[in-house]
Coordinates of C-alpha atoms in Angstrom, one line a residue:
M1 CA 181.6 -135.0 147.9
K2 CA 179.8 -131.6 149.4
D3 CA 176.5 -131.3 147.9
S4 CA 175.5 -127.0 147.7
F5 CA 174.6 -127.0 151.0
G6 CA 177.7 -128.4 152.1
R7 CA 176.1 -132.2 153.7
N8 CA 178.7 -134.1 152.5
I9 CA 177.6 -137.2 149.9
E10 CA 179.2 -140.6 150.5
Y11 CA 176.9 -143.0 150.0
M12 CA 175.1 -144.6 147.2
R13 CA 172.3 -147.0 146.6
I14 CA 172.4 -148.6 143.6
S15 CA 169.1 -151.0 142.1
I16 CA 170.3 -154.0 139.7
T17 CA 167.1 -154.6 138.9
D18 CA 163.1 -153.5 139.1
R19 CA 162.2 -157.3 139.1
C20 CA 160.6 -158.6 142.4
N21 CA 159.7 -162.2 143.7
L22 CA 157.3 -160.6 145.5
R23 CA 153.8 -157.6 145.0
C24 CA 154.4 -155.8 148.3
K25 CA 151.1 -153.5 147.3
Y26 CA 153.0 -150.1 148.7
C27 CA 155.7 -150.8 146.0
M28 CA 154.9 -152.8 143.1
P29 CA 151.6 -153.4 142.4
D30 CA 150.4 -156.5 140.1
D31 CA 149.8 -154.2 137.2
L32 CA 153.1 -152.8 137.2
Q33 CA 154.5 -153.1 134.1
E34 CA 158.5 -154.0 133.7
I35 CA 161.0 -152.2 132.3
S36 CA 162.6 -153.9 129.5
H37 CA 165.8 -155.6 129.2
A38 CA 167.5 -153.5 127.2
E39 CA 166.9 -150.5 129.1
I40 CA 168.3 -152.1 132.3
L41 CA 171.9 -151.3 133.2
R42 CA 174.8 -153.6 132.5
Y43 CA 176.6 -155.5 135.4
E44 CA 179.8 -153.9 133.5
E45 CA 178.5 -150.9 133.3
I46 CA 177.0 -150.2 137.1
L47 CA 180.9 -150.9 137.9
R48 CA 181.8 -148.1 135.8
I49 CA 179.0 -145.8 137.4
S50 CA 180.8 -147.1 140.8
E51 CA 184.2 -146.2 140.0
A52 CA 183.7 -143.0 139.1
A53 CA 181.8 -142.5 142.1
I54 CA 184.4 -144.3 144.2
R55 CA 186.8 -141.0 142.1
L56 CA 184.7 -138.1 143.9
G57 CA 184.6 -139.9 147.1
I58 CA 181.3 -142.3 146.7
N59 CA 182.3 -145.1 148.4
N60 CA 179.4 -146.3 150.4
F61 CA 176.9 -148.8 148.1
R62 CA 173.5 -150.7 148.9
I63 CA 172.4 -152.8 146.3
T64 CA 168.7 -153.1 145.9
G65 CA 166.0 -154.4 143.7
G66 CA 162.9 -154.7 143.0
E67 CA 164.8 -157.7 144.7
P68 CA 168.6 -157.8 143.7
L69 CA 168.9 -161.9 144.5
V70 CA 166.1 -162.7 141.4
R71 CA 169.5 -161.3 139.2
L72 CA 171.6 -163.8 137.6
G73 CA 174.8 -163.3 138.7
C74 CA 174.0 -160.9 141.3
L75 CA 176.5 -162.5 143.6
D76 CA 179.6 -162.8 141.5
F77 CA 178.6 -158.5 140.4
L78 CA 179.2 -157.7 144.6
R79 CA 182.5 -159.5 144.6
A80 CA 183.7 -158.1 141.8
L81 CA 182.0 -154.4 143.2
R82 CA 183.7 -154.9 146.6
A83 CA 187.0 -155.7 144.5
L84 CA 187.4 -151.8 143.4
P85 CA 189.2 -150.0 144.8
G86 CA 188.9 -147.7 147.3
V87 CA 185.3 -149.4 148.0
G88 CA 184.3 -148.6 151.4
Q89 CA 181.1 -150.5 152.8
L90 CA 178.9 -153.0 150.5
M91 CA 175.2 -153.9 151.7
I92 CA 172.6 -155.6 150.2
T93 CA 168.5 -155.0 150.7
T94 CA 166.1 -158.4 150.4
N95 CA 162.9 -159.7 151.1
G96 CA 164.7 -162.5 152.6
V97 CA 163.0 -165.2 150.4
L98 CA 165.9 -166.4 148.4
L99 CA 168.5 -165.2 151.3
E100 CA 169.1 -168.3 153.3
S101 CA 170.7 -169.8 150.5
H102 CA 172.9 -167.2 149.7
I103 CA 174.1 -166.7 153.6
P104 CA 177.8 -168.1 152.9
A105 CA 178.5 -166.5 149.6
L106 CA 177.3 -163.1 150.9
Q107 CA 179.3 -164.0 154.2
E108 CA 182.7 -164.3 151.6
I109 CA 182.2 -161.6 149.4
G110 CA 182.2 -159.7 152.8
I111 CA 178.5 -157.8 152.6
A112 CA 179.0 -155.4 155.4
G113 CA 175.1 -155.6 156.4
I114 CA 171.6 -157.0 154.5
N115 CA 168.5 -154.9 155.3
I116 CA 165.4 -157.1 155.6
S117 CA 162.2 -155.8 154.6
L118 CA 159.8 -157.6 156.8
D119 CA 156.2 -155.3 157.4
T120 CA 154.7 -157.9 160.0
L121 CA 155.1 -161.2 161.4
D122 CA 150.7 -162.6 160.6
R123 CA 151.2 -164.8 158.3
E124 CA 147.5 -163.6 156.6
V125 CA 148.7 -160.2 156.8
Y126 CA 152.0 -160.7 155.0
R127 CA 150.1 -162.8 152.5
T128 CA 147.8 -159.7 151.9
L129 CA 150.5 -157.3 151.5
T130 CA 152.8 -159.8 149.3
G131 CA 151.4 -161.7 147.3
A132 CA 153.1 -164.8 148.5
D133 CA 153.4 -167.4 151.3
A134 CA 156.5 -166.9 152.1
L135 CA 156.9 -165.6 155.6
D136 CA 158.0 -169.0 156.3
K137 CA 161.1 -168.6 154.0
V138 CA 162.4 -164.7 154.8
L139 CA 162.1 -165.9 158.8
G140 CA 164.7 -168.6 158.0
G141 CA 166.6 -166.1 156.2
I142 CA 166.9 -163.1 159.1
K143 CA 167.8 -166.4 161.3
A144 CA 170.4 -167.5 158.8
A145 CA 172.4 -164.3 158.2
V146 CA 172.4 -163.5 162.5
A147 CA 174.2 -167.3 162.9
G148 CA 176.3 -166.7 160.3
G149 CA 177.2 -163.4 161.9
L150 CA 176.5 -160.7 159.1
R151 CA 174.8 -156.6 160.8
V152 CA 171.1 -157.2 160.2
K153 CA 168.4 -154.8 160.1
L154 CA 164.9 -155.1 159.6
N155 CA 162.9 -152.7 158.2
C156 CA 159.0 -152.3 158.5
V157 CA 156.9 -150.1 156.4
A158 CA 154.4 -148.5 158.7
M159 CA 150.8 -148.3 157.4
Q160 CA 147.6 -146.9 159.9
G161 CA 145.1 -149.7 159.1
V162 CA 147.6 -152.0 157.6
N163 CA 150.0 -153.4 159.7
E164 CA 150.5 -151.7 163.1
E165 CA 149.2 -155.0 165.4
A166 CA 152.7 -155.8 164.2
F167 CA 154.4 -153.7 165.7
L168 CA 155.1 -155.1 169.3
P169 CA 155.0 -158.5 167.4
L170 CA 158.4 -157.8 165.3
T171 CA 159.8 -156.1 168.1
E172 CA 160.4 -158.8 169.9
L173 CA 163.0 -160.2 167.5
V174 CA 165.2 -158.1 168.4
V175 CA 164.7 -159.5 172.5
Q176 CA 165.3 -162.6 170.9
Y177 CA 168.4 -162.3 168.2
P178 CA 171.5 -159.7 168.4
L179 CA 169.4 -157.8 165.4
D180 CA 167.9 -153.6 164.6
L181 CA 164.6 -153.1 163.6
R182 CA 163.6 -149.8 162.5
F183 CA 160.2 -149.0 161.5
I184 CA 159.7 -146.5 158.8
E185 CA 157.1 -144.1 157.8
S186 CA 154.9 -144.9 154.4
M187 CA 156.2 -142.4 152.1
P188 CA 153.5 -140.7 148.9
I189 CA 155.5 -142.6 146.1
G190 CA 153.9 -144.3 143.7
S191 CA 151.0 -146.6 144.5
G192 CA 152.8 -145.9 148.4
I193 CA 150.3 -142.8 147.9
G194 CA 147.6 -144.9 148.7
F195 CA 148.8 -145.2 152.2
T196 CA 149.3 -143.3 155.5
P197 CA 151.8 -143.4 157.5
V198 CA 152.1 -144.3 160.8
T199 CA 153.9 -141.1 162.6
G200 CA 157.4 -141.5 163.8
D201 CA 156.5 -140.3 167.1
T202 CA 152.9 -142.8 167.5
L203 CA 155.6 -145.2 167.1
L204 CA 158.0 -143.6 169.5
A205 CA 155.2 -144.1 172.7
L206 CA 154.5 -147.4 171.6
L207 CA 158.1 -148.0 172.4
Q208 CA 157.7 -145.9 175.5
R209 CA 154.6 -147.7 177.1
H210 CA 155.8 -151.3 175.9
Y211 CA 159.9 -151.1 176.6
P212 CA 159.8 -148.1 179.9
G213 CA 162.7 -146.8 180.1
I214 CA 163.9 -146.8 176.8
E215 CA 166.3 -144.6 175.5
E216 CA 167.7 -142.5 172.4
S217 CA 171.2 -143.9 171.4
H218 CA 172.5 -140.7 169.4
E219 CA 174.9 -144.0 167.9
R220 CA 174.6 -143.5 164.5
R221 CA 173.9 -147.8 163.2
G222 CA 175.2 -147.7 159.7
F223 CA 175.0 -145.1 157.4
G224 CA 170.9 -144.6 157.5
P225 CA 168.7 -141.7 158.9
A226 CA 167.0 -143.5 161.5
R227 CA 166.9 -142.3 165.2
Y228 CA 167.7 -145.5 167.6
Y229 CA 166.8 -146.5 170.5
S230 CA 167.9 -149.1 173.0
H231 CA 166.8 -150.7 175.9
P232 CA 168.3 -153.7 178.4
R233 CA 165.6 -156.5 177.2
L234 CA 166.4 -155.7 173.6
Q235 CA 169.6 -157.3 172.3
G236 CA 169.5 -154.9 169.4
Q237 CA 168.0 -151.9 168.9
I238 CA 165.0 -149.9 167.4
G239 CA 165.2 -147.4 164.8
I240 CA 162.2 -145.0 163.7
I241 CA 162.4 -143.4 160.0
D242 CA 160.0 -140.5 160.2
A243 CA 160.9 -139.0 156.8
V244 CA 157.3 -137.6 156.1
S245 CA 156.6 -135.9 159.5
H246 CA 159.6 -134.7 160.5
G247 CA 162.0 -135.5 158.0
F248 CA 166.1 -135.0 157.7
C249 CA 167.1 -133.4 154.7
E250 CA 169.6 -131.4 156.2
N251 CA 172.0 -134.6 157.2
C252 CA 170.7 -136.5 153.6
N253 CA 174.6 -137.9 152.8
R254 CA 172.9 -140.2 149.6
I255 CA 172.0 -140.3 146.0
R256 CA 170.1 -143.4 144.1
L257 CA 171.5 -145.3 140.9
T258 CA 168.4 -146.7 139.6
S259 CA 168.1 -149.8 137.7
D260 CA 167.4 -148.4 133.7
G261 CA 170.4 -145.5 134.9
F262 CA 168.8 -143.1 135.9
L263 CA 170.9 -140.5 138.9
K264 CA 168.4 -139.4 141.9
T265 CA 169.4 -136.7 144.7
C266 CA 165.7 -137.5 146.1
L267 CA 163.0 -139.7 146.7
Y268 CA 160.9 -136.7 146.4
F269 CA 161.0 -135.3 142.9
G270 CA 160.9 -137.1 139.8
E271 CA 163.9 -135.3 138.6
A272 CA 167.3 -137.3 137.7
F273 CA 170.3 -137.7 135.6
D274 CA 171.1 -139.8 132.5
L275 CA 174.1 -141.5 133.0
K276 CA 173.2 -144.4 131.1
Q277 CA 173.0 -142.1 127.9
I278 CA 176.3 -141.4 129.1
L279 CA 177.9 -144.8 128.7
R280 CA 175.9 -146.0 125.6
Q281 CA 176.8 -143.2 123.8
G282 CA 180.6 -143.5 124.6
G283 CA 181.1 -140.8 126.9
D284 CA 184.0 -141.1 129.0
D285 CA 185.1 -141.3 133.0
D286 CA 185.4 -138.1 133.1
A287 CA 182.2 -137.8 131.5
L288 CA 180.7 -139.7 133.7
C289 CA 182.1 -137.8 136.3
E290 CA 180.9 -135.1 135.7
A291 CA 177.4 -136.5 135.3
I292 CA 177.3 -136.6 139.0
R293 CA 179.2 -133.8 140.4
K294 CA 177.0 -131.8 138.5
A295 CA 174.3 -133.6 139.9
V296 CA 175.3 -134.1 143.4
E297 CA 175.3 -130.1 142.8
N298 CA 171.9 -129.8 142.5
K299 CA 170.6 -131.9 145.2
Q300 CA 167.4 -130.2 146.1
E301 CA 167.7 -128.9 149.5
K302 CA 164.6 -130.7 151.2
H303 CA 162.0 -132.8 150.5
F304 CA 157.9 -131.5 150.1
F305 CA 156.0 -134.4 151.2
R306 CA 153.7 -133.4 153.6
Q307 CA 153.4 -129.8 151.8
D308 CA 152.8 -131.3 148.1
P309 CA 153.3 -135.6 147.3
A310 CA 151.1 -135.4 144.7
Q311 CA 154.3 -133.1 142.7
G312 CA 156.5 -135.5 143.3
E313 CA 157.9 -138.5 142.0
Q314 CA 155.4 -140.4 140.5
R315 CA 157.5 -144.2 140.0
K316 CA 156.3 -146.9 141.4
M317 CA 158.9 -147.8 144.6
S318 CA 160.1 -150.5 142.7
Q319 CA 161.3 -149.0 140.0
I320 CA 163.6 -146.2 141.9
G321 CA 164.9 -148.5 144.2
G322 CA 164.5 -146.0 146.8

């Protein structure tokens, strides 16, 4: 499906819960008030929205949270979504804490890829950032996923004065295992406003010093916006997502469904389209399709994170499922 700027919108990120078993400071602070269960979309409602999206040509899905694996019935939902006629690729983003025991089921379902959030390999920094001593569980999940033949990407949110010491140790995981690592500039959304991103240019310079001869691969590795780099020492590739300092809005291919039923077309803007209201007031599938179509037609040309971060989305990242 094309938006008004000619971009092909083919990818929807779906948050199935705002709950999480970690409390990452830039995403889900301790004082965050959770959305009531009554306001969270039921699985059958998410499936109806997904079917409508598929009718419009938006058929690749990534399931997020919060932490999606903490929601009861997540695996059964993934099976049902995977079975919908016309589904393209189905992926999941997780913090990895509960991942290891779910690998066989995710293999059976046919998950195309797993993104695992990991901002440091230092146990104390991890505990400070997340509020939990769970690093070993995450590393166990990564190893199990790789051993199971699943496509794995690690996501590191790069923050000045917080986890800069972690960047090079994390790249060594790409030396040890056939996985990708993406460095993501921290975004000024919700609690993220209090963190200063390490820019993509700074990250690239670090990679060039540590891996002389590293080259941009120009390979599309999934539906994300990362610029990927390859090197003979690396089994996978290292990506940089620099949405704040450079942006990639001209190639944006996605929309987002929040766990409480709002469709967002851009992380920056607070504007969202209420699909839950359509569902719970008896709207039919044509009404859902029309609402999604209208949202895509109104998708903004670009964000304004650098110019005016304070005027953007005020909800926390865990409430958006970004």
